mmCIF file of C-alpha atoms and ligand atoms in Angstrom:
data_model
loop_
_atom_site.group_PDB
_atom_site.id
_atom_site.type_symbol
_atom_site.label_atom_id
_atom_site.label_comp_id
_atom_site.label_asym_id
_atom_site.label_seq_id
_atom_site.Cartn_x
_atom_site.Cartn_y
_atom_site.Cartn_z
ATOM 1 C CA UNK A 193 84.143 166.268 -237.924
ATOM 2 C CA UNK A 194 80.540 167.070 -237.378
ATOM 3 C CA UNK A 195 78.045 163.784 -236.507
ATOM 4 C CA UNK A 196 73.819 164.114 -235.803
ATOM 5 C CA UNK A 197 72.254 164.403 -232.132
ATOM 6 C CA UNK A 198 71.450 160.380 -231.012
ATOM 7 C CA UNK A 199 67.982 161.780 -230.133
ATOM 8 C CA UNK A 200 67.643 163.859 -233.690
ATOM 9 C CA UNK A 201 69.626 162.061 -236.358
ATOM 10 C CA UNK A 202 68.697 164.944 -238.926
ATOM 11 C CA UNK A 203 70.696 167.981 -236.758
ATOM 12 C CA UNK A 204 73.979 168.040 -236.737
ATOM 13 C CA UNK A 205 75.697 168.437 -233.171
ATOM 14 C CA UNK A 206 79.015 171.265 -233.378
ATOM 15 C CA UNK A 207 80.172 168.731 -229.693
ATOM 16 C CA UNK A 208 82.786 166.412 -229.205
ATOM 17 C CA UNK A 209 83.329 165.107 -225.990
ATOM 18 C CA UNK A 210 86.787 163.629 -224.632
ATOM 19 C CA UNK A 211 86.233 159.496 -223.610
ATOM 20 C CA UNK A 212 89.326 159.863 -221.104
ATOM 21 C CA UNK A 213 88.296 162.856 -219.099
ATOM 22 C CA UNK A 214 84.504 162.983 -220.001
ATOM 23 C CA UNK A 215 84.856 167.065 -220.821
ATOM 24 C CA UNK A 216 82.332 168.720 -223.552
ATOM 25 C CA UNK A 217 84.307 170.813 -226.630
ATOM 26 C CA UNK A 218 83.379 172.460 -229.780
ATOM 27 C CA UNK A 219 84.556 170.961 -232.185
ATOM 28 C CA UNK A 220 86.339 173.997 -233.562
ATOM 29 C CA UNK A 221 87.921 175.029 -230.836
ATOM 30 C CA UNK A 222 89.797 172.265 -229.891
ATOM 31 C CA UNK A 223 90.476 171.937 -233.929
ATOM 32 C CA UNK A 224 92.661 174.572 -233.675
ATOM 33 C CA UNK A 225 95.109 173.370 -230.679
ATOM 34 C CA UNK A 226 96.176 170.097 -232.794
ATOM 35 C CA UNK A 227 96.530 167.827 -229.856
ATOM 36 C CA UNK A 228 92.886 166.263 -230.760
ATOM 37 C CA UNK A 229 93.017 162.637 -231.190
ATOM 38 C CA UNK A 230 89.490 161.814 -233.068
ATOM 39 C CA UNK A 231 87.655 158.198 -232.126
ATOM 40 C CA UNK A 232 84.558 157.854 -233.855
ATOM 41 C CA UNK A 233 81.385 160.160 -234.315
ATOM 42 C CA UNK A 234 81.745 163.222 -231.214
ATOM 43 C CA UNK A 235 84.113 160.727 -229.494
ATOM 44 C CA UNK A 236 87.501 162.329 -228.795
ATOM 45 C CA UNK A 237 90.733 161.982 -226.674
ATOM 46 C CA UNK A 238 91.685 166.707 -226.430
ATOM 47 C CA UNK A 239 95.020 166.198 -225.276
ATOM 48 C CA UNK A 240 98.060 164.112 -224.835
ATOM 49 C CA UNK A 241 97.691 163.658 -220.968
ATOM 50 C CA UNK A 242 94.518 162.208 -221.871
ATOM 51 C CA UNK A 243 95.711 159.863 -224.158
ATOM 52 C CA UNK A 244 98.550 158.575 -221.667
ATOM 53 C CA UNK A 245 96.230 158.268 -218.911
ATOM 54 C CA UNK A 246 93.664 156.159 -221.988
ATOM 55 C CA UNK A 247 97.229 154.329 -222.996
ATOM 56 C CA UNK A 248 97.762 153.550 -219.323
ATOM 57 C CA UNK A 249 93.959 153.061 -218.600
ATOM 58 C CA UNK A 250 93.689 150.612 -221.148
ATOM 59 C CA UNK A 251 96.951 148.661 -220.158
ATOM 60 C CA UNK A 252 95.183 147.800 -216.550
ATOM 61 C CA UNK A 253 91.829 146.985 -218.052
ATOM 62 C CA UNK A 254 93.656 144.412 -220.195
ATOM 63 C CA UNK A 255 95.575 143.454 -217.092
ATOM 64 C CA UNK A 256 92.452 142.783 -215.530
ATOM 65 C CA UNK A 257 90.518 140.869 -218.219
ATOM 66 C CA UNK A 258 93.316 138.593 -217.932
ATOM 67 C CA UNK A 259 93.553 138.309 -214.675
ATOM 68 C CA UNK A 260 89.808 137.841 -214.206
ATOM 69 C CA UNK A 261 90.482 134.970 -217.338
ATOM 70 C CA UNK A 262 93.066 133.589 -215.828
ATOM 71 C CA UNK A 263 91.049 132.876 -212.488
ATOM 72 C CA UNK A 264 87.972 131.954 -214.553
ATOM 73 C CA UNK A 265 90.779 128.976 -215.883
ATOM 74 C CA UNK A 266 91.802 128.609 -212.202
ATOM 75 C CA UNK A 267 87.574 128.255 -211.100
ATOM 76 C CA UNK A 268 87.422 125.957 -214.009
ATOM 77 C CA UNK A 269 89.753 123.473 -212.506
ATOM 78 C CA UNK A 270 88.458 123.629 -208.981
ATOM 79 C CA UNK A 271 85.462 122.608 -210.439
ATOM 80 C CA UNK A 272 87.070 120.184 -211.968
ATOM 81 C CA UNK A 273 89.246 118.906 -208.306
ATOM 82 C CA UNK A 274 85.388 119.144 -207.155
ATOM 83 C CA UNK A 275 84.298 116.319 -209.232
ATOM 84 C CA UNK A 276 87.189 114.197 -208.740
ATOM 85 C CA UNK A 277 87.128 114.788 -204.939
ATOM 86 C CA UNK A 278 83.654 114.371 -204.757
ATOM 87 C CA UNK A 279 83.646 110.917 -206.854
ATOM 88 C CA UNK A 280 86.502 109.706 -204.728
ATOM 89 C CA UNK A 281 83.970 110.735 -201.576
ATOM 90 C CA UNK A 282 81.404 108.632 -203.204
ATOM 91 C CA UNK A 283 84.468 105.594 -203.309
ATOM 92 C CA UNK A 284 85.866 105.845 -200.167
ATOM 93 C CA UNK A 285 82.039 105.706 -199.583
ATOM 94 C CA UNK A 286 81.639 102.514 -201.544
ATOM 95 C CA UNK A 287 84.834 100.989 -200.694
ATOM 96 C CA UNK A 288 83.852 101.594 -196.721
ATOM 97 C CA UNK A 289 80.391 99.292 -197.431
ATOM 98 C CA UNK A 290 82.115 96.647 -199.063
ATOM 99 C CA UNK A 291 84.351 96.114 -196.508
ATOM 100 C CA UNK A 292 81.707 95.846 -193.736
ATOM 101 C CA UNK A 293 79.787 93.289 -195.892
ATOM 102 C CA UNK A 294 83.118 91.184 -196.274
ATOM 103 C CA UNK A 295 83.287 91.195 -192.389
ATOM 104 C CA UNK A 296 80.256 90.604 -191.608
ATOM 105 C CA UNK A 297 80.123 87.485 -194.372
ATOM 106 C CA UNK A 298 83.196 86.789 -192.316
ATOM 107 C CA UNK A 299 81.960 86.392 -188.906
ATOM 108 C CA UNK A 300 78.008 84.580 -190.275
ATOM 109 C CA UNK A 301 81.391 81.990 -191.664
ATOM 110 C CA UNK A 302 82.869 81.433 -188.563
ATOM 111 C CA UNK A 303 79.424 80.886 -187.033
ATOM 112 C CA UNK A 304 79.133 78.258 -189.553
ATOM 113 C CA UNK A 305 82.785 77.188 -189.298
ATOM 114 C CA UNK A 306 81.370 76.545 -185.509
ATOM 115 C CA UNK A 307 78.560 75.023 -186.206
ATOM 116 C CA UNK A 308 79.990 72.278 -188.389
ATOM 117 C CA UNK A 309 83.109 71.739 -185.554
ATOM 118 C CA UNK A 310 80.006 70.874 -182.882
ATOM 119 C CA UNK A 311 77.951 69.014 -184.905
ATOM 120 C CA UNK A 312 80.420 66.791 -185.876
ATOM 121 C CA UNK A 313 81.944 66.442 -182.068
ATOM 122 C CA UNK A 314 78.222 65.308 -180.898
ATOM 123 C CA UNK A 315 78.662 62.574 -183.821
ATOM 124 C CA UNK A 316 81.835 61.737 -182.846
ATOM 125 C CA UNK A 317 80.999 60.772 -179.442
ATOM 126 C CA UNK A 318 77.143 59.006 -180.431
ATOM 127 C CA UNK A 319 79.139 56.930 -182.236
ATOM 128 C CA UNK A 320 81.910 55.987 -179.635
ATOM 129 C CA UNK A 321 79.401 55.840 -177.158
ATOM 130 C CA UNK A 322 77.103 53.235 -179.510
ATOM 131 C CA UNK A 323 80.876 51.334 -180.133
ATOM 132 C CA UNK A 324 81.428 50.572 -176.090
ATOM 133 C CA UNK A 325 77.583 49.999 -175.705
ATOM 134 C CA UNK A 326 78.212 47.213 -178.688
ATOM 135 C CA UNK A 327 81.898 45.870 -177.781
ATOM 136 C CA UNK A 328 80.115 45.442 -174.221
ATOM 137 C CA UNK A 329 77.175 43.515 -175.412
ATOM 138 C CA UNK A 330 79.749 41.070 -177.512
ATOM 139 C CA UNK A 331 81.993 40.308 -174.719
ATOM 140 C CA UNK A 332 78.676 39.512 -172.390
ATOM 141 C CA UNK A 333 77.630 37.710 -175.884
ATOM 142 C CA UNK A 334 80.713 35.806 -175.770
ATOM 143 C CA UNK A 335 80.841 34.687 -172.294
ATOM 144 C CA UNK A 336 77.589 33.237 -172.904
ATOM 145 C CA UNK A 337 78.152 31.462 -175.615
ATOM 146 C CA UNK A 338 81.719 30.165 -173.352
ATOM 147 C CA UNK A 339 79.394 29.116 -170.389
ATOM 148 C CA UNK A 340 76.775 27.594 -172.926
ATOM 149 C CA UNK A 341 79.570 25.289 -173.841
ATOM 150 C CA UNK A 342 80.682 24.549 -171.388
ATOM 151 C CA UNK A 343 76.798 23.213 -170.001
ATOM 152 C CA UNK A 344 76.618 20.841 -173.586
ATOM 153 C CA UNK A 345 80.219 19.284 -172.762
ATOM 154 C CA UNK A 346 79.221 18.669 -169.369
ATOM 155 C CA UNK A 347 75.673 17.219 -170.237
ATOM 156 C CA UNK A 348 77.182 15.017 -173.207
ATOM 157 C CA UNK A 349 79.107 13.817 -170.835
ATOM 158 C CA UNK A 350 76.502 12.927 -169.250
ATOM 159 C CA UNK A 351 74.805 11.441 -171.831
ATOM 160 C CA UNK A 352 77.820 9.324 -172.652
ATOM 161 C CA UNK A 353 77.860 8.034 -168.993
ATOM 162 C CA UNK A 354 74.281 7.797 -168.884
ATOM 163 C CA UNK A 355 74.245 5.980 -172.497
ATOM 164 C CA UNK A 356 76.799 3.400 -171.199
ATOM 165 C CA UNK A 357 74.829 2.989 -167.488
ATOM 166 C CA UNK A 358 71.504 1.826 -170.249
ATOM 167 C CA UNK A 359 73.819 -0.543 -172.047
ATOM 168 C CA UNK A 360 74.522 -1.997 -168.487
ATOM 169 C CA UNK A 361 71.455 -1.953 -166.482
ATOM 170 C CA UNK A 362 68.056 -2.652 -168.658
ATOM 171 C CA UNK A 363 66.094 -3.214 -165.980
ATOM 172 C CA UNK A 364 65.816 0.994 -165.719
ATOM 173 C CA UNK A 365 66.473 1.091 -169.314
ATOM 174 C CA UNK A 366 62.569 2.935 -169.834
ATOM 175 C CA UNK A 367 62.820 5.333 -167.375
ATOM 176 C CA UNK A 368 67.014 6.142 -167.992
ATOM 177 C CA UNK A 369 65.654 6.978 -171.477
ATOM 178 C CA UNK A 370 62.860 8.653 -171.184
ATOM 179 C CA UNK A 371 65.643 11.195 -169.423
ATOM 180 C CA UNK A 372 67.759 10.512 -172.478
ATOM 181 C CA UNK A 373 65.427 11.704 -174.473
ATOM 182 C CA UNK A 374 64.822 15.000 -172.281
ATOM 183 C CA UNK A 375 68.451 15.865 -171.934
ATOM 184 C CA UNK A 376 68.596 15.282 -176.120
ATOM 185 C CA UNK A 377 65.960 18.113 -176.457
ATOM 186 C CA UNK A 378 68.008 19.918 -173.399
ATOM 187 C CA UNK A 379 71.350 20.022 -176.165
ATOM 188 C CA UNK A 380 68.970 20.564 -179.040
ATOM 189 C CA UNK A 381 67.790 23.925 -177.241
ATOM 190 C CA UNK A 382 70.666 24.940 -176.132
ATOM 191 C CA UNK A 383 72.401 24.321 -179.451
ATOM 192 C CA UNK A 384 69.608 26.810 -181.095
ATOM 193 C CA UNK A 385 70.414 29.378 -178.745
ATOM 194 C CA UNK A 386 74.362 28.983 -179.422
ATOM 195 C CA UNK A 387 73.461 28.990 -183.024
ATOM 196 C CA UNK A 388 71.210 32.488 -182.582
ATOM 197 C CA UNK A 389 73.409 34.223 -180.242
ATOM 198 C CA UNK A 390 76.304 33.759 -182.938
ATOM 199 C CA UNK A 391 74.081 35.526 -185.472
ATOM 200 C CA UNK A 392 73.575 38.353 -183.068
ATOM 201 C CA UNK A 393 77.189 38.164 -182.499
ATOM 202 C CA UNK A 394 78.294 38.830 -186.781
ATOM 203 C CA UNK A 395 75.046 41.433 -187.271
ATOM 204 C CA UNK A 396 76.993 43.553 -183.832
ATOM 205 C CA UNK A 397 80.123 43.423 -185.271
ATOM 206 C CA UNK A 398 78.647 44.519 -189.603
ATOM 207 C CA UNK A 399 76.595 46.975 -187.390
ATOM 208 C CA UNK A 400 79.945 47.793 -185.250
ATOM 209 C CA UNK A 401 81.544 48.381 -188.853
ATOM 210 C CA UNK A 402 79.722 50.377 -190.564
ATOM 211 C CA UNK A 403 79.178 52.967 -187.888
ATOM 212 C CA UNK A 404 83.011 53.131 -188.239
ATOM 213 C CA UNK A 405 83.157 53.670 -191.812
ATOM 214 C CA UNK A 406 80.331 56.462 -191.027
ATOM 215 C CA UNK A 407 82.308 58.375 -188.393
ATOM 216 C CA UNK A 408 84.931 58.018 -190.859
ATOM 217 C CA UNK A 409 83.257 59.982 -193.633
ATOM 218 C CA UNK A 410 81.639 62.842 -190.929
ATOM 219 C CA UNK A 411 84.530 63.439 -189.759
ATOM 220 C CA UNK A 412 86.770 64.010 -194.070
ATOM 221 C CA UNK A 413 83.652 66.115 -194.513
ATOM 222 C CA UNK A 414 84.072 68.061 -191.812
ATOM 223 C CA UNK A 415 87.765 68.840 -192.017
ATOM 224 C CA UNK A 416 87.221 69.275 -195.984
ATOM 225 C CA UNK A 417 83.936 71.874 -195.696
ATOM 226 C CA UNK A 418 86.161 73.878 -192.698
ATOM 227 C CA UNK A 419 89.334 73.684 -195.377
ATOM 228 C CA UNK A 420 87.296 75.167 -198.400
ATOM 229 C CA UNK A 421 85.446 78.035 -195.640
ATOM 230 C CA UNK A 422 88.838 78.737 -194.206
ATOM 231 C CA UNK A 423 89.873 79.060 -198.523
ATOM 232 C CA UNK A 424 87.382 81.219 -198.696
ATOM 233 C CA UNK A 425 87.888 83.718 -196.444
ATOM 234 C CA UNK A 426 91.635 83.815 -197.111
ATOM 235 C CA UNK A 427 90.005 84.533 -201.036
ATOM 236 C CA UNK A 428 87.849 87.174 -199.871
ATOM 237 C CA UNK A 429 90.638 89.051 -197.490
ATOM 238 C CA UNK A 430 93.421 88.928 -200.056
HETATM 239 ZN ZN1 ZN B 635 67.464 165.693 -229.459
HETATM 240 ZN ZN1 ZN B 636 90.444 165.115 -222.379
#
């Protein structure tokens, strides 16, 4: 059991070294005790005591390796959890951003709805006041027409009376005829005024009807828009 030196490969080394107590022996001295265990080259275990200790150290070393392996696995698992946690944190942050954005959108929609409602109310008020004006004007026109009709009846009666007068009194015939002519013209004029006022009345009535229709349409639109936006908000909150 002799092997060469590591530095001078041609020379044989007569000594051996115990891998447990690290003591150096002559190979021949130790071989005589018959308690030596050979390992490889100059590496030996010198006694049974060293053999027991080596076995125990090996066991401990194996256990340590096992522990290190477990710790490595543990670190791997924890790293995985940490990665999942980081993803979770990022997701939570994105979720919060999304919720904030939705809140902001909802606020903008509320403002839009309020504005639509205000526009609708102010338009309704305008239509109502225009309607009141037209009704007042219509009443006034009706009254004027009634008065003119009364006047016309009076004039017609007067005409008839004058005609009788003309028939009976030929002396004043010329003078009366002139008067009659003037009265006739006045009557024609009055009829024209009544005609034009009646037309104007019809025009007012038509405009009033159109305004009411428009108002109804705008009301429906406003309600529909308000409902739709309300639904959207409910949808996003769900
Ligand atoms: Zn050497
Ligand atoms: Zn030893």
